[in-house]
mmCIF file with all atom_site columns, C-alpha atoms in Angstrom:
data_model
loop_
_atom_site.group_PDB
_atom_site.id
_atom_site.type_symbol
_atom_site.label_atom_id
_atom_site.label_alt_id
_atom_site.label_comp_id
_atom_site.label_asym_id
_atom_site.label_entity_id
_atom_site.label_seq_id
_atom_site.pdbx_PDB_ins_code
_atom_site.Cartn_x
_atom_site.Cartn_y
_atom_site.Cartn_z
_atom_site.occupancy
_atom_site.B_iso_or_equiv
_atom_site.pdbx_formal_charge
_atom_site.auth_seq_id
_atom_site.auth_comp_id
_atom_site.auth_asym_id
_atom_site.auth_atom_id
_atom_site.pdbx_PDB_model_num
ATOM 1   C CA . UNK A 1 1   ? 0.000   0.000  0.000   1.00 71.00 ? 31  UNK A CA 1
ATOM 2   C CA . UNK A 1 2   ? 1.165   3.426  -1.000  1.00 80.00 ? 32  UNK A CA 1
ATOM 3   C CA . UNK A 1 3   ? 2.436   5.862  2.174   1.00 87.00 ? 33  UNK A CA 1
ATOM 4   C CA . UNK A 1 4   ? -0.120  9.422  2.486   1.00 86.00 ? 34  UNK A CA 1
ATOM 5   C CA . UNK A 1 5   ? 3.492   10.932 1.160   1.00 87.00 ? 35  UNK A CA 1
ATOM 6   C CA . UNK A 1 6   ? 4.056   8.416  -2.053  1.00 89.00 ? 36  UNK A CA 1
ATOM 7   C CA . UNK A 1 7   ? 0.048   10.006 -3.511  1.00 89.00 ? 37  UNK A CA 1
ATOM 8   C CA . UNK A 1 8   ? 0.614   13.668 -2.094  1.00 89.00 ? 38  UNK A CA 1
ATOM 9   C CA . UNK A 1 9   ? 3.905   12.681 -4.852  1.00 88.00 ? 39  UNK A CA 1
ATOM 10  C CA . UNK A 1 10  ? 2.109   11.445 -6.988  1.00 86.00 ? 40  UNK A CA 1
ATOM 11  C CA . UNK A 1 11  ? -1.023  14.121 -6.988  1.00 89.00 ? 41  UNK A CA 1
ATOM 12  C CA . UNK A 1 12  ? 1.469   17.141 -6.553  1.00 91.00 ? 42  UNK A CA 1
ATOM 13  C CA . UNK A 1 13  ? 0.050   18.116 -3.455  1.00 95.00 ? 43  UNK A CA 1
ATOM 14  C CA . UNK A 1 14  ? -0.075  18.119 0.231   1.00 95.00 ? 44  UNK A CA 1
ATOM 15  C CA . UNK A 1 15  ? -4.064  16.729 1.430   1.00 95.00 ? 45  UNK A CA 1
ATOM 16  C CA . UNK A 1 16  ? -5.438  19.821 3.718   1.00 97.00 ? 46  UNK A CA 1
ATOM 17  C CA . UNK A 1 17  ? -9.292  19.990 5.186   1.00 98.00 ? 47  UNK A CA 1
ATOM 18  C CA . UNK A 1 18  ? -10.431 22.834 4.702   1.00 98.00 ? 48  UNK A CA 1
ATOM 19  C CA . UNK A 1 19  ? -13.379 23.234 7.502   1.00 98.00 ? 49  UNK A CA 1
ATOM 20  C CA . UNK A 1 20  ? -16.049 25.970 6.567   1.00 98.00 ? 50  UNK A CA 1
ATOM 21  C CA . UNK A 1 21  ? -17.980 26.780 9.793   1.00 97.00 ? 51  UNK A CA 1
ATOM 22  C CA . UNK A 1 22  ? -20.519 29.788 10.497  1.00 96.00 ? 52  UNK A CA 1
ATOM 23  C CA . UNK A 1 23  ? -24.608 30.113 10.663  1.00 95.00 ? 53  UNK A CA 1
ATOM 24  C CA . UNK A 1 24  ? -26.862 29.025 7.860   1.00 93.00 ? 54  UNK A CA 1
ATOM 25  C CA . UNK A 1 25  ? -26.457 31.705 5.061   1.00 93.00 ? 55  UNK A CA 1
ATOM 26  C CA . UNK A 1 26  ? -23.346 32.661 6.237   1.00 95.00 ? 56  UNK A CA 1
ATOM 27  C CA . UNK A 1 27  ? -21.807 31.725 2.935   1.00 94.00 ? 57  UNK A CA 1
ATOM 28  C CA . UNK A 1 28  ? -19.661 28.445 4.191   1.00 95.00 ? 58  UNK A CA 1
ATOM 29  C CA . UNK A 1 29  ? -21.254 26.512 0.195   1.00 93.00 ? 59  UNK A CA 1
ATOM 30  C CA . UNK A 1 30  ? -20.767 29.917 -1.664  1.00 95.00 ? 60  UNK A CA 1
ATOM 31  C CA . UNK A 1 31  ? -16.962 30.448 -0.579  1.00 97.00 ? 61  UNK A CA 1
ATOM 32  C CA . UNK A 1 32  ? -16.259 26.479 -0.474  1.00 97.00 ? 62  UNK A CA 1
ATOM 33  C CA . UNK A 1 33  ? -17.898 26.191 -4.143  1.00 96.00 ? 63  UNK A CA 1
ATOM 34  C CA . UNK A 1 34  ? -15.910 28.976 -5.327  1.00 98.00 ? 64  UNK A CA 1
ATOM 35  C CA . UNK A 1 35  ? -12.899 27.367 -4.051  1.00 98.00 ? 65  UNK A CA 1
ATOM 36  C CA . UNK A 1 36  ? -13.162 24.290 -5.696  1.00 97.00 ? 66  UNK A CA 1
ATOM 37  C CA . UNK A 1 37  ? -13.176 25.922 -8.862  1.00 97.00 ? 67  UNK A CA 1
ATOM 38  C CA . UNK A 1 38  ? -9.949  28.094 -7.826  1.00 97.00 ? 68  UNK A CA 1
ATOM 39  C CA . UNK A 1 39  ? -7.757  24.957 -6.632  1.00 97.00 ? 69  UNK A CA 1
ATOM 40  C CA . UNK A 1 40  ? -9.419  23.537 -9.766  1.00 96.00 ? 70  UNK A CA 1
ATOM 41  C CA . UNK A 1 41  ? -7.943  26.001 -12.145 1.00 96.00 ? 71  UNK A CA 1
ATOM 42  C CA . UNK A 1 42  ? -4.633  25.842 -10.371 1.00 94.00 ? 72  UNK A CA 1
ATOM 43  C CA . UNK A 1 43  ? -4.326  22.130 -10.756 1.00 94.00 ? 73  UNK A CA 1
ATOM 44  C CA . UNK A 1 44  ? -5.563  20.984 -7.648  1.00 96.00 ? 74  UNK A CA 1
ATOM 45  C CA . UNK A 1 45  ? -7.271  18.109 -6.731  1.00 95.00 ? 75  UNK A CA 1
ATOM 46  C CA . UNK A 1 46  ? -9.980  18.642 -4.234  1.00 96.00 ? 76  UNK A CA 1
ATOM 47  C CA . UNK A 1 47  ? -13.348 17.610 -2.913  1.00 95.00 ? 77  UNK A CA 1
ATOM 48  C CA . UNK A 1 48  ? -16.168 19.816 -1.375  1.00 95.00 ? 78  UNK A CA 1
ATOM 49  C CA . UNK A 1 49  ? -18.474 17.855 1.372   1.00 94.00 ? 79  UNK A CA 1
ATOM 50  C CA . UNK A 1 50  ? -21.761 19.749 2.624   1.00 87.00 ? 80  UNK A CA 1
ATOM 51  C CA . UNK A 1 51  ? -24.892 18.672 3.740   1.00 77.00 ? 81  UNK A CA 1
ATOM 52  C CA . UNK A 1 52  ? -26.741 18.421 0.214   1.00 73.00 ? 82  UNK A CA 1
ATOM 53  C CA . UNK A 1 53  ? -24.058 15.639 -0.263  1.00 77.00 ? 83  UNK A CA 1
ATOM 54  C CA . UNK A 1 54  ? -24.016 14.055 3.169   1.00 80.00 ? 84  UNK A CA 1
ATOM 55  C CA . UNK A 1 55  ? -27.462 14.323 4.227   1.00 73.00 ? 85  UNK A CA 1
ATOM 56  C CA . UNK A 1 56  ? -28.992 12.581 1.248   1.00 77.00 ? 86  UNK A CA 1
ATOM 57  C CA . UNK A 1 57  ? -25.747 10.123 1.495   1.00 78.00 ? 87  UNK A CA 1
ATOM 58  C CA . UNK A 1 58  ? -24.090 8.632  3.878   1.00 81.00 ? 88  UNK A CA 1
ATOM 59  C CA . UNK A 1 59  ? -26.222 10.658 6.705   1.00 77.00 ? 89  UNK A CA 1
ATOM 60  C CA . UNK A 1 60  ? -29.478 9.721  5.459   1.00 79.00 ? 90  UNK A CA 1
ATOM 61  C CA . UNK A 1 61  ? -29.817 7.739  8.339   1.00 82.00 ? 91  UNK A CA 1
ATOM 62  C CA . UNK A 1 62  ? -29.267 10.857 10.818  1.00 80.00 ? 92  UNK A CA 1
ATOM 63  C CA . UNK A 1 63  ? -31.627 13.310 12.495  1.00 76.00 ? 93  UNK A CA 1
ATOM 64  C CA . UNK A 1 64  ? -30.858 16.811 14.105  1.00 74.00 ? 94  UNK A CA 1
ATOM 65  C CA . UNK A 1 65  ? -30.700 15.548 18.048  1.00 76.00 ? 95  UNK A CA 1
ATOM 66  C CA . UNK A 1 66  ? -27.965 16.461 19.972  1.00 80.00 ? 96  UNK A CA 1
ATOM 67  C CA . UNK A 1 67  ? -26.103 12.584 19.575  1.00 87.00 ? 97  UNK A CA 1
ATOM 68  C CA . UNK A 1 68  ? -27.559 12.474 15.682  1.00 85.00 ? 98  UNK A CA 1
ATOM 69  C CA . UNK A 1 69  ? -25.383 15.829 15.257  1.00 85.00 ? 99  UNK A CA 1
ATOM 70  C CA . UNK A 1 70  ? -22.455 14.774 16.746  1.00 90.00 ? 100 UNK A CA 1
ATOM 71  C CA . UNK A 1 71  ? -22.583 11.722 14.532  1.00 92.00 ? 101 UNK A CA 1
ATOM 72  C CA . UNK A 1 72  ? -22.918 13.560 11.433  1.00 90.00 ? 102 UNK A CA 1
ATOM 73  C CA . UNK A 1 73  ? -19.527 15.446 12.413  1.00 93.00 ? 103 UNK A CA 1
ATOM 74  C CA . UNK A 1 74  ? -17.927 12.285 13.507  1.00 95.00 ? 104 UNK A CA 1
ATOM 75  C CA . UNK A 1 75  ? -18.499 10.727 9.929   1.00 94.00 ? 105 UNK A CA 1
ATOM 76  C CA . UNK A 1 76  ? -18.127 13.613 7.984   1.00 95.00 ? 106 UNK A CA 1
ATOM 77  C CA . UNK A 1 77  ? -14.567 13.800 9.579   1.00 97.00 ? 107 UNK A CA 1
ATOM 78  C CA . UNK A 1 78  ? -13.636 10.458 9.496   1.00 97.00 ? 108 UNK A CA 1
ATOM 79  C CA . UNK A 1 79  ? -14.355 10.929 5.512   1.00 96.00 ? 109 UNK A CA 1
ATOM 80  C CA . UNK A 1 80  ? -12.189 14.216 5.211   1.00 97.00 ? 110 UNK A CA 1
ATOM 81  C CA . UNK A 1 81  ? -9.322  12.215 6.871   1.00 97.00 ? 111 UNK A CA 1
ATOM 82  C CA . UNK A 1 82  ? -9.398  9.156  4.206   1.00 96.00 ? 112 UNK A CA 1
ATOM 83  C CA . UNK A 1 83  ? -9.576  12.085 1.367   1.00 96.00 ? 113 UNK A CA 1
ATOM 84  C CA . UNK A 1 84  ? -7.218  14.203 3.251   1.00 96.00 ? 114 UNK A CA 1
ATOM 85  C CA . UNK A 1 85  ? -4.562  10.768 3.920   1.00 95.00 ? 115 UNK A CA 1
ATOM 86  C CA . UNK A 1 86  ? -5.103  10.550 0.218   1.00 95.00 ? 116 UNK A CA 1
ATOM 87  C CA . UNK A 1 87  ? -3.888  13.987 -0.716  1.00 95.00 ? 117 UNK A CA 1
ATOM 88  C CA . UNK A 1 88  ? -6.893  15.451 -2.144  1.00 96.00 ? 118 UNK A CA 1
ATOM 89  C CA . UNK A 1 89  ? -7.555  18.936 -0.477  1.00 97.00 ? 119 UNK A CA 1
ATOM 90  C CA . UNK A 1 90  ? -11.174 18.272 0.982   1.00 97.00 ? 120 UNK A CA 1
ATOM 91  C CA . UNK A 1 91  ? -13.703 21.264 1.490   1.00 98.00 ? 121 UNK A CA 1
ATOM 92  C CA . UNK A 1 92  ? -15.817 20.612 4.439   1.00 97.00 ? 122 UNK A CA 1
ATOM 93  C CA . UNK A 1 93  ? -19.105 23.157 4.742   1.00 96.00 ? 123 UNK A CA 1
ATOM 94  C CA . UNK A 1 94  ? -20.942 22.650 7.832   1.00 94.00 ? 124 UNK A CA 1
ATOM 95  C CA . UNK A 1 95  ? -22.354 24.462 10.497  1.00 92.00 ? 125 UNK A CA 1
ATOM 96  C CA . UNK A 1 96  ? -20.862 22.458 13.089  1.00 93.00 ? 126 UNK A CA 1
ATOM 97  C CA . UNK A 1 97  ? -21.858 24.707 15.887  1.00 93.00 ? 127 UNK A CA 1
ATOM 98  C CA . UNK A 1 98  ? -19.761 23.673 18.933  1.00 94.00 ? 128 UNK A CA 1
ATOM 99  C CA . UNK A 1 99  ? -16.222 23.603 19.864  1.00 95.00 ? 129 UNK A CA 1
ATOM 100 C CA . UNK A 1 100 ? -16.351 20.271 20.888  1.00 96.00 ? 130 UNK A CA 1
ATOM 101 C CA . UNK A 1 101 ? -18.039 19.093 17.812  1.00 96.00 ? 131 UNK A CA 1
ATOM 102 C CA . UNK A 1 102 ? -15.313 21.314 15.835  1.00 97.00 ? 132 UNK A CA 1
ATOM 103 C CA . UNK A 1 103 ? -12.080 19.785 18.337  1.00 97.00 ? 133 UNK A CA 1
ATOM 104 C CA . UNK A 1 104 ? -13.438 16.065 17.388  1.00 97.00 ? 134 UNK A CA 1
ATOM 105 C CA . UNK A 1 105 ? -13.143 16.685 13.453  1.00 97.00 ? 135 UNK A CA 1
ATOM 106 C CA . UNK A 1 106 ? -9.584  18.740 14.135  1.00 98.00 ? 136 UNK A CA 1
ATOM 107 C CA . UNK A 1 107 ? -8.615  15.969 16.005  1.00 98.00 ? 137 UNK A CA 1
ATOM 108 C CA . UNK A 1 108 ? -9.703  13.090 13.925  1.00 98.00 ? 138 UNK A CA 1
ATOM 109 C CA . UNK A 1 109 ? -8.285  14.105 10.306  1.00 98.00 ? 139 UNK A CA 1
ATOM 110 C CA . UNK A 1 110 ? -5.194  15.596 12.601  1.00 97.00 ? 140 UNK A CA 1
ATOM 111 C CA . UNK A 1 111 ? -4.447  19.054 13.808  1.00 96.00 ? 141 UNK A CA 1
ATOM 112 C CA . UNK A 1 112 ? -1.535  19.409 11.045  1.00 95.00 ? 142 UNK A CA 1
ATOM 113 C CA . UNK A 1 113 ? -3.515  19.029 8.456   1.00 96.00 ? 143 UNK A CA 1
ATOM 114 C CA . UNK A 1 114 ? -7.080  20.826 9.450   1.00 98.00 ? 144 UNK A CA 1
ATOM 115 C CA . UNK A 1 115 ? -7.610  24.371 8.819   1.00 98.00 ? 145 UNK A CA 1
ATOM 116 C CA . UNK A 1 116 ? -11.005 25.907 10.422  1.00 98.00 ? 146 UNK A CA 1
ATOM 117 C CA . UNK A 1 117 ? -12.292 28.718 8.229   1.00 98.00 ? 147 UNK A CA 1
ATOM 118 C CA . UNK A 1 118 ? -15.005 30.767 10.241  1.00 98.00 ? 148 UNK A CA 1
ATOM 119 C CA . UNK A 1 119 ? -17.379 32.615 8.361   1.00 97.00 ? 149 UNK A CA 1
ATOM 120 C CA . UNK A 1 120 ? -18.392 35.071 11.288  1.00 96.00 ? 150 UNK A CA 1
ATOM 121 C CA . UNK A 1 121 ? -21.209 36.549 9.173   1.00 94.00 ? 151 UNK A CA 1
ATOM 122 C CA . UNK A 1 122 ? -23.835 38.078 11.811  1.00 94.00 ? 152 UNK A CA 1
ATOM 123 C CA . UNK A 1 123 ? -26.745 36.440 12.319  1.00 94.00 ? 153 UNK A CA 1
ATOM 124 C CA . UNK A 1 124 ? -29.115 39.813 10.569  1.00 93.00 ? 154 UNK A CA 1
ATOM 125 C CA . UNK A 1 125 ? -27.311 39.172 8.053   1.00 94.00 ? 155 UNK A CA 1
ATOM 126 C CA . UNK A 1 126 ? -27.532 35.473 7.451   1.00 92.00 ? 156 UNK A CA 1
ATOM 127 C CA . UNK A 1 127 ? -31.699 36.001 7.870   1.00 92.00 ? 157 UNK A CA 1
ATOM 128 C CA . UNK A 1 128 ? -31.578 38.581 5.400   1.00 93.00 ? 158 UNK A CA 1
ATOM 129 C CA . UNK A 1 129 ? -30.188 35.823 3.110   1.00 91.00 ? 159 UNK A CA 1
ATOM 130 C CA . UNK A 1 130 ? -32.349 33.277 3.468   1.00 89.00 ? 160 UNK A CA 1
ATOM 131 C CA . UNK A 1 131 ? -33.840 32.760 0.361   1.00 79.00 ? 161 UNK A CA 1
ATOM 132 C CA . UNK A 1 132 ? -35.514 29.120 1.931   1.00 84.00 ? 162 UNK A CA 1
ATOM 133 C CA . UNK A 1 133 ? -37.538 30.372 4.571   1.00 88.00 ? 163 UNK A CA 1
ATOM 134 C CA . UNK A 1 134 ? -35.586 28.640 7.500   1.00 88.00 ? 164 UNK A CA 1
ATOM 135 C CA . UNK A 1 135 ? -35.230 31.424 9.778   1.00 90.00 ? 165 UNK A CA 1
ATOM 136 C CA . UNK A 1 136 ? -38.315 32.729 9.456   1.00 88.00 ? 166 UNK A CA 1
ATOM 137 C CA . UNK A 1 137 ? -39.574 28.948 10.553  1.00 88.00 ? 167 UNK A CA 1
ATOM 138 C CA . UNK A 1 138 ? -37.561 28.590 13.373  1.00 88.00 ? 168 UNK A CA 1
ATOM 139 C CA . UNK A 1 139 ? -38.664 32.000 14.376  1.00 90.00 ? 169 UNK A CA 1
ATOM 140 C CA . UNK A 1 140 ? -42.252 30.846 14.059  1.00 89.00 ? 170 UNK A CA 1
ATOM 141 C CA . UNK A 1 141 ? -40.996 27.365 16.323  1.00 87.00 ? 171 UNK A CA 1
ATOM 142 C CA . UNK A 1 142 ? -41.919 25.318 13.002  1.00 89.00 ? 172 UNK A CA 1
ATOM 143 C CA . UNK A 1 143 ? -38.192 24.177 12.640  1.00 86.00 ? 173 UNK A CA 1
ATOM 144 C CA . UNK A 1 144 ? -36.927 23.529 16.671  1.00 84.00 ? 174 UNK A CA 1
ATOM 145 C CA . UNK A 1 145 ? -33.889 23.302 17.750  1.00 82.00 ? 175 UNK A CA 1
ATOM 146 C CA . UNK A 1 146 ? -31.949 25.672 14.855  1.00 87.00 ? 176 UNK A CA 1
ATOM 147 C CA . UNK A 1 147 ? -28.898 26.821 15.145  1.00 89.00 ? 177 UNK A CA 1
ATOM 148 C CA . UNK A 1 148 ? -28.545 30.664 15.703  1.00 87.00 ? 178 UNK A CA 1
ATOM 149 C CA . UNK A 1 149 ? -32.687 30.704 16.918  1.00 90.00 ? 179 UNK A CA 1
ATOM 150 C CA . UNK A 1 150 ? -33.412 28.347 19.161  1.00 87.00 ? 180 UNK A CA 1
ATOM 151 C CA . UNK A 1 151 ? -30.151 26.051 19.524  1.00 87.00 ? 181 UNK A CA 1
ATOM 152 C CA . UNK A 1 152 ? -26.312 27.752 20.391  1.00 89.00 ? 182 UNK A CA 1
ATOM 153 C CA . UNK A 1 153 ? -23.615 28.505 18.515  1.00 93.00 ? 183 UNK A CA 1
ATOM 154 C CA . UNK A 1 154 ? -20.429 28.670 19.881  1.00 94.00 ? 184 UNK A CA 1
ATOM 155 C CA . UNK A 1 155 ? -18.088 31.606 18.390  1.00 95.00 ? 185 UNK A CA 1
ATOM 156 C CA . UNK A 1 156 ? -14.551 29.308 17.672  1.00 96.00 ? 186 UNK A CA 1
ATOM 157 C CA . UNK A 1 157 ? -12.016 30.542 20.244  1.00 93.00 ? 187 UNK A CA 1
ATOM 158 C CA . UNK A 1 158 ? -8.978  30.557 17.779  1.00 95.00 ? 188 UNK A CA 1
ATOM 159 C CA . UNK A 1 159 ? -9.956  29.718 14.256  1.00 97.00 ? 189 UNK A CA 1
ATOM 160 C CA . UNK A 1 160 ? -7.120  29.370 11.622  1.00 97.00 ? 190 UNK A CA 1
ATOM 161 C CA . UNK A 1 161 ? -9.127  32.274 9.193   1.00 97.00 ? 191 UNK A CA 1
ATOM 162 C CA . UNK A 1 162 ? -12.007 34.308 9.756   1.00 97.00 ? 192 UNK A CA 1
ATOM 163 C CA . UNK A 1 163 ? -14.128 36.019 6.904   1.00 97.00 ? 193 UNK A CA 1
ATOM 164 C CA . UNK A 1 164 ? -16.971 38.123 7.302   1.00 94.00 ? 194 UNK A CA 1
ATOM 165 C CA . UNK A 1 165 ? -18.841 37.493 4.117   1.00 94.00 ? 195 UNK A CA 1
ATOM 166 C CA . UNK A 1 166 ? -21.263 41.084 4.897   1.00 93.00 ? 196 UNK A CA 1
ATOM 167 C CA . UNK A 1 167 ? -18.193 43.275 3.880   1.00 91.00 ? 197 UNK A CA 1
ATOM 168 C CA . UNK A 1 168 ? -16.136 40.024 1.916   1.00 93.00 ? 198 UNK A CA 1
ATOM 169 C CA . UNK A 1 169 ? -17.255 39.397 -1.384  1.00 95.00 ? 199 UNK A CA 1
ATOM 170 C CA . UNK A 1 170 ? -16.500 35.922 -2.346  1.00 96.00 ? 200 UNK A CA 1
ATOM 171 C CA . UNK A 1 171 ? -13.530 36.358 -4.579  1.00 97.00 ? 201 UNK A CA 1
ATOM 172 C CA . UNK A 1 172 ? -11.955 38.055 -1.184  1.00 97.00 ? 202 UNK A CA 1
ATOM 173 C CA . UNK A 1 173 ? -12.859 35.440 0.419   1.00 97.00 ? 203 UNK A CA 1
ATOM 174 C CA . UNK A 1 174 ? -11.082 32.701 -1.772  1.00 98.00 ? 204 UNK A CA 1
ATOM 175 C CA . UNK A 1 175 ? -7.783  35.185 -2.285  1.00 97.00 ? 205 UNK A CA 1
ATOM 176 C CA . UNK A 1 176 ? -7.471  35.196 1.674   1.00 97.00 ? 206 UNK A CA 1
ATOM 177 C CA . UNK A 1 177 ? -8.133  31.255 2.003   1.00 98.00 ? 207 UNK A CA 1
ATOM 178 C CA . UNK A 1 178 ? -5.877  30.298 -0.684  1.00 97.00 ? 208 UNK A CA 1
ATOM 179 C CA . UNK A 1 179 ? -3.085  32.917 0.548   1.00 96.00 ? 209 UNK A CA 1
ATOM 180 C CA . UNK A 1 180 ? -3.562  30.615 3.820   1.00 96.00 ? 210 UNK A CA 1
ATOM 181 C CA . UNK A 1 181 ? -3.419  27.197 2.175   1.00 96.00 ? 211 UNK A CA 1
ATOM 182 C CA . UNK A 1 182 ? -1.434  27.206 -0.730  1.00 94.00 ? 212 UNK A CA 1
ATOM 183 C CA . UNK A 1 183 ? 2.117   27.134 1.047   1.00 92.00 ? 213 UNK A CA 1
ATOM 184 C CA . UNK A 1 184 ? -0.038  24.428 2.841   1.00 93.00 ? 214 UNK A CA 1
ATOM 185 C CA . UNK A 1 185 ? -0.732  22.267 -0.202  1.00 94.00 ? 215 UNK A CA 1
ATOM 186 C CA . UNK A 1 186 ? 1.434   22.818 -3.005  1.00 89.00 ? 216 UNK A CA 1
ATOM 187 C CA . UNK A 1 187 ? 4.753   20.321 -3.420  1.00 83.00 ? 217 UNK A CA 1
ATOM 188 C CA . UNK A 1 188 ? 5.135   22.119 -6.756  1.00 68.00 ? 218 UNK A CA 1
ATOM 189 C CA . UNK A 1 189 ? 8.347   24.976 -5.592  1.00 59.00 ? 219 UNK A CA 1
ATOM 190 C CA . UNK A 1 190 ? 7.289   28.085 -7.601  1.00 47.00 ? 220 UNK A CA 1
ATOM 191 C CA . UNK A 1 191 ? 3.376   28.291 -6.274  1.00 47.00 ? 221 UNK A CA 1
ATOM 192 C CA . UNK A 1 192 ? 2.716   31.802 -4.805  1.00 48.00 ? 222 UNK A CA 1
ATOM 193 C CA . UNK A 1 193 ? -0.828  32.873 -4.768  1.00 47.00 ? 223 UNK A CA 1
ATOM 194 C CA . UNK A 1 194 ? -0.908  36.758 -5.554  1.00 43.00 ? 224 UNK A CA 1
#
């Protein structure tokens, strides 16, 4: 079996996750979507992992309880790290609203190579985006325990990058996240993002 260094060789890369975390409509798809396509036109192999593609997937099985949460995280780490030990840069988009919940998926796919992007976007400002109705729901107590309304968030103490997406547009946003990773990633010599 080939070592995590032999395929980063092989793929021309170092494997990174890349951990979005904020409020719904903070802009943790947006940015992570707009990523892909940057590490994409640079040559780089990654993977983006959100909850259209884990929730209908390999969490179908999940609910939105405090030990069904905390099993979504556990999973959705435990994927990153295979990716990740494969040296494909994986984008992970989730709300993942506790510090504990955030420490288990640093700590599974390995401090070294986790880097915890939070989208501090204020909570107004995620409302005013919600083009699905979800906060308005919650607000009404249709939707219970939702994060930012009726369930906690917990600010991260010391994330690696923080982006306010109100004053950020998105191509900010993925100039300041690949100024953070790409001496991170690259095993190519010459890569400077500018």
């Amino acid at each position: 079996m080939e070592s995590r260094e032999e395929k980063e060789k092989l793929l021309r890369q170092r494997g990174l996750t890349i951990w979005f975390t904020g409020l719904s409509g903070s802009g943790k798809s947006t940015v992570a979507i707009a990523l892909e396509r940057e590490l994409s036109s640079r040559g780089f192999l990654s993977r983006i992992l959100d909850g259209d593609n884990i929730r209908t997937g390999i969490n179908s099985d999940l609910g939105f309880s405090e030990q069904d949460r905390r099993e979504n995280i556990r999973r959705i780490a435990e994927v990153c790290k295979l990716f990740t030990d494969t040296g494909i840069i994986t984008v992970a988009a989730f709300i993942s609203p506790s510090e504990q919940l955030r420490n288990m998926a640093r700590e599974i796919v390995g401090a070294e190579r986790f880097l915890e992007v939070y989208l501090s976007t204020p909570l107004e400002e995620c409302e005013r985006r919600d083009v699905k109705g979800l906060y308005a729901k919650a607000r009404a107590g249709k939707i219970p325990e939702f994060t930012g309304i009726s369930a906690p968030f917990d600010v991260p103490q010391a994330p690696d990058l923080e982006l306010d997406t109100t004053g950020l547009g998105v191509d900010r946003c993925v100039r300041k996240v690949m100024e953070c990773i790409v001496p991170k990633i690259s095993l190519r010599g010459s890569d400077e993002y500018k």
